[in-house]
Amino acid sequence: MDRVNSFKFSSSILKKAQEFGADLVGITSVAELKECPSYTAAPKIPQVEVGQRESDLEPGEVDWPAGAKSVIVIAISHPEDEPELDYWYGKHAPPGNQKLVDTVDKLIEWINDNYEEVEAHHIPYHVEKGGIFLKDAAAMAGLGCVGKNNLFVSPEYGPRVRLRALIVDVDLPVTGPTDFDPCADCEKYCLQKCPQGSFSSIIYEAAEIGQEILPGRIGNYSRFKCNEQMEKDIEKAEERNEMVKHEPSGEMVQLLKYCRNCELSCPIGKE
Ligand code: B12
């Protein structure tokens, strides 16, 4: 028995997360997550420079907080008819990201107020800053699966969600994984819609990476091609020079819209 009643704690946290804005919430264990495909593949997969900062962490290495036991992962829906949730406002991160940050912050504040014996940590987004692989966490927490588009896909919202997590130093009952797999019999609209052909050929072999579960499931997702599209999106934003007022800063900023074809083309979670 832990220092807190883990069943009571976990059922309260699942309820609170939804009250504070999460559309989906689940729990997985740190021990299980450490064995997941992204952790074992990342050290063997060349990384793209994604505005990469100086870091002492090796690819796939996580700066787990001391005593880390359970991951609470939340998802916030980013529906097609609310595209602005995903826009970058100059250097300001998308409003949807702010929603995720606020929800996790509120949860941690609630834990601190009600369970002072529990240590809770807000996990950063960037893996090189000690973040975790969020799609693996969401799949392990039973919120859905990792689809052929290499995105986490939920029954409720398809891949049109964004993820974030907090970690606590208490063993909690896990909520997953599930056997949900809508990609099995799908027409693979997502793979055809990528403007860069990021899924057009196998680039990672199971023997080379040392595991069967690969990017895009079968090793056909190229993060380099995908990243090229994002670079083009930045160029397009500069050409368009669409200036808007950012709230709450009040600054006039340039709007940046990244490609979302692999998620918007997915039929799952659409009526
Ligand atoms: C770095 C990064 C990028 C890089 C590289 C992407 C990559 N996959 O490598 C770039 C800039 C190219 C990028 C692009 C995009 N990204 Co990005 N990205 C990240 C980040 C920070 C880390 C991802 C990473 O390095 N993964 C590790 C590499 C080694 O693995 P992988 O390619 O994902 O492949 C693994 C999985 O597929 C896994 N897997 C496959 N099947 C199964 C089954 C099970 C059961 C499990 C557990 C795992 C598993 O195994 C593979 C390894 O062998 C995450 C946030 C985070 N902290 O997790 C966001 C994240 C993955 N990105 C996100 C999004 C939305 C995008 C884009 C749509 C761009 C956009 N408009 O925002 C594209 C889509 C790319 C795609 N189809 O995969 C979301 C995805 C949400 C979702 N529904 O899944 C995340 C989670 C951020 C967030 N806030 O929610 N991204």
Short mmCIF file of C-alpha atoms and ligand atoms in Angstrom, two decimals:
data_model
loop_
_atom_site.label_atom_id
_atom_site.label_comp_id
_atom_site.label_asym_id
_atom_site.label_seq_id
_atom_site.Cartn_x
_atom_site.Cartn_y
_atom_site.Cartn_z
CA MET A 1 0.00 0.00 0.00
CA ASP A 2 1.34 3.37 -0.99
CA ARG A 3 1.27 6.47 1.22
CA VAL A 4 -1.99 7.43 -0.51
CA ASN A 5 -4.99 5.36 -1.47
CA SER A 6 -4.01 4.90 -5.11
CA PHE A 7 -7.51 3.93 -6.32
CA LYS A 8 -9.13 6.96 -4.72
CA PHE A 9 -6.31 9.21 -5.92
CA SER A 10 -6.45 7.95 -9.51
CA SER A 11 -10.22 8.15 -9.80
CA SER A 12 -10.14 11.73 -8.45
CA ILE A 13 -7.33 12.73 -10.80
CA LEU A 14 -9.15 11.32 -13.84
CA LYS A 15 -12.25 13.32 -12.91
CA LYS A 16 -10.30 16.49 -12.11
CA ALA A 17 -8.38 16.38 -15.41
CA GLN A 18 -11.66 16.48 -17.31
CA GLU A 19 -13.00 19.24 -15.07
CA PHE A 20 -9.83 21.26 -15.81
CA GLY A 21 -10.21 20.91 -19.59
CA ALA A 22 -8.83 17.53 -20.74
CA ASP A 23 -10.94 15.80 -23.40
CA LEU A 24 -9.23 12.47 -22.68
CA VAL A 25 -7.15 11.34 -19.74
CA GLY A 26 -5.45 8.09 -18.81
CA ILE A 27 -2.69 6.58 -16.72
CA THR A 28 0.28 4.40 -17.56
CA SER A 29 3.31 3.24 -15.64
CA VAL A 30 6.82 4.67 -16.05
CA ALA A 31 8.29 1.15 -15.99
CA GLU A 32 6.14 0.05 -18.95
CA LEU A 33 6.70 3.26 -20.86
CA LYS A 34 10.47 2.88 -20.67
CA GLU A 35 10.15 -0.32 -22.75
CA CYS A 36 7.99 1.26 -25.46
CA PRO A 37 8.92 1.41 -29.19
CA SER A 38 9.83 5.12 -29.32
CA TYR A 39 12.32 4.77 -26.43
CA THR A 40 14.01 1.77 -27.94
CA ALA A 41 13.97 3.14 -31.54
CA ALA A 42 14.96 6.77 -30.90
CA PRO A 43 18.66 6.10 -30.17
CA LYS A 44 18.91 4.32 -33.55
CA ILE A 45 16.95 6.82 -35.63
CA PRO A 46 18.68 9.94 -36.95
CA GLN A 47 17.06 12.97 -35.40
CA VAL A 48 15.80 16.04 -37.21
CA GLU A 49 16.82 19.42 -35.92
CA VAL A 50 13.50 20.71 -34.61
CA GLY A 51 14.71 24.03 -33.32
CA GLN A 52 16.93 21.78 -31.22
CA ARG A 53 18.48 23.32 -28.14
CA GLU A 54 21.69 22.35 -26.41
CA SER A 55 21.04 19.17 -24.45
CA ASP A 56 23.06 16.61 -22.53
CA LEU A 57 20.39 13.96 -23.15
CA GLU A 58 20.97 11.29 -25.78
CA PRO A 59 18.09 10.62 -28.25
CA GLY A 60 15.43 8.58 -26.45
CA GLU A 61 16.89 9.38 -23.05
CA VAL A 62 14.45 10.88 -20.56
CA ASP A 63 15.31 12.91 -17.52
CA TRP A 64 12.83 10.97 -15.34
CA PRO A 65 12.01 12.86 -12.14
CA ALA A 66 13.23 11.12 -8.95
CA GLY A 67 10.81 8.40 -7.84
CA ALA A 68 8.76 8.66 -11.07
CA LYS A 69 6.14 5.89 -11.05
CA SER A 70 3.05 6.85 -13.04
CA VAL A 71 2.33 9.03 -16.05
CA ILE A 72 -0.97 10.85 -16.32
CA VAL A 73 -1.48 11.73 -19.97
CA ILE A 74 -4.06 14.19 -21.23
CA ALA A 75 -5.39 14.92 -24.70
CA ILE A 76 -7.11 18.05 -25.95
CA SER A 77 -9.16 17.82 -29.11
CA HIS A 78 -8.05 19.99 -32.06
CA PRO A 79 -11.04 19.74 -34.38
CA GLU A 80 -10.79 20.71 -38.05
CA ASP A 81 -13.26 23.59 -37.54
CA GLU A 82 -11.06 25.20 -34.89
CA PRO A 83 -7.79 25.43 -36.87
CA GLU A 84 -6.59 28.41 -34.84
CA LEU A 85 -5.93 26.09 -31.87
CA ASP A 86 -2.91 24.90 -33.86
CA TYR A 87 -1.62 28.18 -35.33
CA TRP A 88 1.65 29.70 -34.20
CA TYR A 89 1.28 33.42 -33.44
CA GLY A 90 4.77 34.68 -34.24
CA LYS A 91 6.95 33.15 -31.54
CA HIS A 92 3.93 32.40 -29.32
CA ALA A 93 3.02 28.70 -29.14
CA PRO A 94 -0.45 27.66 -30.39
CA PRO A 95 -3.48 28.39 -28.16
CA GLY A 96 -4.19 24.64 -28.01
CA ASN A 97 -0.78 24.13 -26.47
CA GLN A 98 -1.58 26.78 -23.86
CA LYS A 99 -4.77 24.83 -23.01
CA LEU A 100 -2.68 21.71 -22.42
CA VAL A 101 -0.19 23.59 -20.26
CA ASP A 102 -2.98 25.24 -18.22
CA THR A 103 -4.77 21.91 -17.67
CA VAL A 104 -1.62 20.17 -16.43
CA ASP A 105 -0.72 23.16 -14.23
CA LYS A 106 -4.17 23.12 -12.63
CA LEU A 107 -3.94 19.38 -12.01
CA ILE A 108 -0.57 19.78 -10.32
CA GLU A 109 -1.88 22.62 -8.18
CA TRP A 110 -4.83 20.43 -7.18
CA ILE A 111 -2.50 17.54 -6.29
CA ASN A 112 -0.27 19.86 -4.25
CA ASP A 113 -3.31 21.23 -2.37
CA ASN A 114 -4.91 17.85 -1.68
CA TYR A 115 -2.09 15.30 -1.59
CA GLU A 116 0.96 17.05 -0.21
CA GLU A 117 2.75 13.70 0.18
CA VAL A 118 2.67 13.21 -3.63
CA GLU A 119 5.37 14.72 -5.90
CA ALA A 120 3.90 15.78 -9.26
CA HIS A 121 5.97 17.03 -12.22
CA HIS A 122 4.84 18.83 -15.37
CA ILE A 123 6.69 17.04 -18.18
CA PRO A 124 8.16 19.25 -20.92
CA TYR A 125 7.06 18.92 -24.55
CA HIS A 126 10.55 18.61 -26.01
CA VAL A 127 12.12 15.20 -25.60
CA GLU A 128 15.60 16.75 -25.58
CA LYS A 129 14.49 18.85 -22.60
CA GLY A 130 13.47 15.78 -20.61
CA GLY A 131 10.05 15.28 -22.18
CA ILE A 132 8.54 11.86 -22.79
CA PHE A 133 7.24 10.26 -26.00
CA LEU A 134 3.64 11.29 -25.69
CA LYS A 135 2.05 9.06 -28.35
CA ASP A 136 3.45 5.95 -26.65
CA ALA A 137 2.17 7.25 -23.32
CA ALA A 138 -1.33 7.88 -24.69
CA ALA A 139 -1.48 4.45 -26.35
CA MET A 140 -0.23 2.70 -23.20
CA ALA A 141 -2.80 4.62 -21.13
CA GLY A 142 -5.53 3.08 -23.31
CA LEU A 143 -6.69 6.31 -24.96
CA GLY A 144 -6.29 4.86 -28.45
CA CYS A 145 -3.47 3.51 -30.66
CA VAL A 146 -0.58 4.72 -32.81
CA GLY A 147 -1.96 4.62 -36.35
CA LYS A 148 -0.47 4.10 -39.79
CA ASN A 149 -0.11 7.89 -40.08
CA ASN A 150 2.36 7.61 -37.17
CA LEU A 151 -0.01 9.65 -35.01
CA PHE A 152 -1.84 8.71 -31.88
CA VAL A 153 -5.46 7.97 -32.93
CA SER A 154 -8.35 8.03 -30.47
CA PRO A 155 -11.83 6.58 -31.10
CA GLU A 156 -13.43 9.92 -30.14
CA TYR A 157 -11.33 12.47 -32.06
CA GLY A 158 -9.16 10.40 -34.39
CA PRO A 159 -5.61 11.84 -34.50
CA ARG A 160 -6.90 15.42 -34.08
CA VAL A 161 -5.69 15.78 -30.50
CA ARG A 162 -2.61 17.21 -28.82
CA LEU A 163 -0.99 15.52 -25.84
CA ARG A 164 0.79 16.46 -22.63
CA ALA A 165 1.66 14.65 -19.40
CA LEU A 166 2.52 14.87 -15.76
CA ILE A 167 4.36 12.32 -13.69
CA VAL A 168 3.74 11.35 -10.06
CA ASP A 169 5.82 9.32 -7.62
CA VAL A 170 2.94 6.94 -6.76
CA ASP A 171 2.06 3.61 -8.37
CA LEU A 172 -1.42 4.05 -9.80
CA PRO A 173 -3.73 1.55 -11.50
CA VAL A 174 -3.11 1.84 -15.25
CA THR A 175 -5.99 2.49 -17.69
CA GLY A 176 -4.63 0.70 -20.78
CA PRO A 177 -3.59 -0.35 -23.33
CA THR A 178 -6.57 -1.30 -25.55
CA ASP A 179 -6.85 -3.35 -28.74
CA PHE A 180 -8.50 -0.47 -30.66
CA ASP A 181 -7.09 -0.46 -34.23
CA PRO A 182 -9.15 1.40 -36.82
CA CYS A 183 -6.26 1.40 -39.34
CA ALA A 184 -6.38 -2.33 -39.93
CA ASP A 185 -9.08 -2.17 -42.64
CA CYS A 186 -8.78 1.49 -43.61
CA GLU A 187 -8.18 2.86 -47.13
CA LYS A 188 -5.09 4.74 -45.82
CA TYR A 189 -6.25 8.20 -46.88
CA CYS A 190 -3.60 9.70 -44.58
CA LEU A 191 -0.67 8.10 -46.40
CA GLN A 192 -1.85 9.43 -49.75
CA LYS A 193 -2.39 12.99 -48.56
CA CYS A 194 1.15 13.84 -47.44
CA PRO A 195 2.44 16.62 -49.75
CA GLN A 196 6.03 15.39 -49.26
CA GLY A 197 5.33 11.67 -49.72
CA SER A 198 6.63 11.08 -46.19
CA PHE A 199 5.17 7.55 -46.19
CA SER A 200 6.21 6.58 -49.73
CA SER A 201 8.93 4.02 -48.98
CA ILE A 202 10.34 1.86 -46.21
CA ILE A 203 13.28 3.68 -44.67
CA TYR A 204 13.73 1.73 -41.41
CA GLU A 205 14.03 -2.06 -41.38
CA ALA A 206 13.14 -4.14 -38.32
CA ALA A 207 16.54 -5.88 -38.40
CA GLU A 208 18.43 -2.58 -38.48
CA ILE A 209 16.45 -0.95 -35.63
CA GLY A 210 16.11 -4.20 -33.70
CA GLN A 211 12.32 -4.14 -33.31
CA GLU A 212 9.12 -4.78 -35.26
CA ILE A 213 7.23 -1.62 -34.28
CA LEU A 214 8.67 1.25 -36.28
CA PRO A 215 7.80 4.82 -37.34
CA GLY A 216 4.55 4.59 -39.34
CA ARG A 217 4.32 1.08 -37.82
CA ILE A 218 6.27 -0.52 -40.71
CA GLY A 219 9.20 1.90 -40.98
CA ASN A 220 7.72 4.02 -43.79
CA TYR A 221 7.45 7.39 -42.00
CA SER A 222 10.25 9.82 -42.86
CA ARG A 223 10.57 12.55 -40.27
CA PHE A 224 12.99 14.32 -42.62
CA LYS A 225 10.45 14.64 -45.43
CA CYS A 226 7.77 15.64 -42.94
CA ASN A 227 10.06 18.25 -41.46
CA GLU A 228 10.76 19.61 -44.96
CA GLN A 229 7.04 20.34 -45.28
CA MET A 230 7.13 22.22 -41.99
CA GLU A 231 10.08 24.28 -43.30
CA LYS A 232 8.02 25.08 -46.40
CA ASP A 233 5.10 26.08 -44.19
CA ILE A 234 7.40 28.60 -42.49
CA GLU A 235 8.45 30.02 -45.90
CA LYS A 236 4.79 30.21 -46.98
CA ALA A 237 3.90 32.08 -43.78
CA GLU A 238 6.64 34.61 -44.51
CA GLU A 239 5.41 35.11 -48.08
CA ARG A 240 1.77 35.45 -46.94
CA ASN A 241 2.78 37.76 -44.11
CA GLU A 242 -0.67 37.45 -42.50
CA MET A 243 -0.43 39.79 -39.52
CA VAL A 244 -2.86 39.31 -36.64
CA LYS A 245 -3.19 40.51 -33.07
CA HIS A 246 -2.02 37.94 -30.54
CA GLU A 247 -4.06 37.72 -27.33
CA PRO A 248 -3.25 38.22 -24.51
CA SER A 249 0.04 39.95 -25.39
CA GLY A 250 -1.64 42.40 -27.80
CA GLU A 251 1.39 42.13 -30.16
CA MET A 252 0.90 42.15 -33.94
CA VAL A 253 2.42 38.89 -35.14
CA GLN A 254 2.76 36.73 -38.25
CA LEU A 255 0.47 33.70 -38.44
CA LEU A 256 2.07 30.30 -39.11
CA LYS A 257 -0.02 27.29 -40.11
CA TYR A 258 1.69 23.90 -40.21
CA CYS A 259 0.50 21.09 -42.47
CA ARG A 260 -2.00 18.73 -40.82
CA ASN A 261 -2.94 16.55 -43.82
CA CYS A 262 -2.08 13.26 -42.10
CA GLU A 263 -4.52 14.03 -39.30
CA LEU A 264 -7.24 15.95 -41.17
CA SER A 265 -7.58 13.17 -43.79
CA CYS A 266 -8.23 10.50 -41.14
CA PRO A 267 -11.92 9.48 -41.03
CA ILE A 268 -11.77 8.28 -37.41
CA GLY A 269 -13.61 10.49 -34.93
CA LYS A 270 -15.55 12.32 -37.66
CA GLU A 271 -19.35 11.91 -37.63
C1 B12 B 1 9.99 15.62 -32.74
C2 B12 B 1 8.54 15.73 -33.11
C3 B12 B 1 8.23 15.99 -34.43
C4 B12 B 1 9.28 15.96 -35.55
C5 B12 B 1 9.64 14.50 -35.84
C6 B12 B 1 8.42 13.58 -35.79
C7 B12 B 1 8.70 12.09 -35.51
N1 B12 B 1 7.66 11.31 -35.36
O1 B12 B 1 9.80 11.66 -35.39
C8 B12 B 1 8.52 16.68 -36.71
C9 B12 B 1 8.82 18.17 -36.64
C10 B12 B 1 8.82 16.19 -38.12
C11 B12 B 1 7.07 16.47 -36.29
C12 B12 B 1 6.02 16.45 -37.15
C13 B12 B 1 4.69 16.34 -36.75
N2 B12 B 1 4.23 16.40 -35.50
CO1 B12 B 1 5.35 16.18 -33.94
N3 B12 B 1 6.28 15.81 -32.35
C14 B12 B 1 7.53 15.59 -32.12
C15 B12 B 1 7.74 15.20 -30.64
C16 B12 B 1 8.35 16.38 -29.91
C17 B12 B 1 8.59 13.92 -30.44
C18 B12 B 1 8.29 12.80 -31.45
C19 B12 B 1 9.42 11.81 -31.55
O2 B12 B 1 10.58 12.17 -31.56
N4 B12 B 1 9.10 10.50 -31.58
C20 B12 B 1 10.10 9.42 -31.53
C21 B12 B 1 10.36 8.73 -32.87
C22 B12 B 1 11.59 7.84 -32.72
O3 B12 B 1 9.35 7.85 -33.10
P1 B12 B 1 8.11 8.02 -34.09
O4 B12 B 1 8.49 8.53 -35.44
O5 B12 B 1 7.04 8.76 -33.37
O6 B12 B 1 7.70 6.48 -34.28
C23 B12 B 1 7.38 5.67 -33.15
C24 B12 B 1 5.88 5.53 -32.93
O7 B12 B 1 5.23 5.42 -34.14
C25 B12 B 1 5.85 4.22 -32.12
N5 B12 B 1 4.74 3.32 -32.33
C26 B12 B 1 4.27 2.82 -33.50
N6 B12 B 1 3.30 1.95 -33.25
C27 B12 B 1 3.14 1.88 -31.90
C28 B12 B 1 2.28 1.12 -31.09
C29 B12 B 1 2.35 1.25 -29.69
C30 B12 B 1 1.43 0.44 -28.84
C31 B12 B 1 3.27 2.18 -29.10
C32 B12 B 1 3.33 2.32 -27.62
C33 B12 B 1 4.13 2.92 -29.91
C34 B12 B 1 4.06 2.76 -31.29
O8 B12 B 1 7.01 3.48 -32.54
C35 B12 B 1 7.80 4.25 -33.41
C36 B12 B 1 9.28 4.00 -33.14
O9 B12 B 1 9.64 2.73 -33.56
C37 B12 B 1 6.25 14.91 -30.17
C38 B12 B 1 5.94 15.34 -28.72
C39 B12 B 1 6.42 14.33 -27.73
N7 B12 B 1 7.10 14.81 -26.70
O10 B12 B 1 6.19 13.14 -27.88
C40 B12 B 1 5.42 15.71 -31.20
C41 B12 B 1 4.09 15.10 -31.66
C42 B12 B 1 4.31 13.63 -32.00
N8 B12 B 1 3.83 15.81 -32.91
C43 B12 B 1 2.59 16.03 -33.15
C44 B12 B 1 2.06 16.55 -34.37
C45 B12 B 1 0.61 16.94 -34.38
C46 B12 B 1 2.88 16.68 -35.52
C47 B12 B 1 2.47 17.07 -36.94
C48 B12 B 1 1.05 16.74 -37.40
C49 B12 B 1 2.82 18.54 -37.23
C50 B12 B 1 1.86 19.55 -36.68
N9 B12 B 1 1.03 20.14 -37.52
O11 B12 B 1 1.90 19.80 -35.49
C51 B12 B 1 3.54 16.27 -37.75
C52 B12 B 1 3.07 14.82 -37.97
C53 B12 B 1 4.10 13.79 -38.03
C54 B12 B 1 3.64 12.35 -38.09
N10 B12 B 1 2.68 11.98 -38.95
O12 B12 B 1 4.20 11.54 -37.34
C55 B12 B 1 1.72 15.56 -31.98
C56 B12 B 1 0.98 14.29 -32.37
C57 B12 B 1 -0.43 14.21 -31.82
C58 B12 B 1 -1.03 12.88 -32.18
N11 B12 B 1 -2.33 12.82 -32.36
O13 B12 B 1 -0.31 11.90 -32.28
C59 B12 B 1 2.79 15.36 -30.82
C60 B12 B 1 2.51 14.23 -29.85
C61 B12 B 1 2.87 16.71 -30.08
C62 B12 B 1 1.64 17.06 -29.23
N12 B12 B 1 1.68 18.17 -28.57
O14 B12 B 1 0.66 16.43 -29.11
N13 B12 B 1 6.98 16.22 -34.94
#
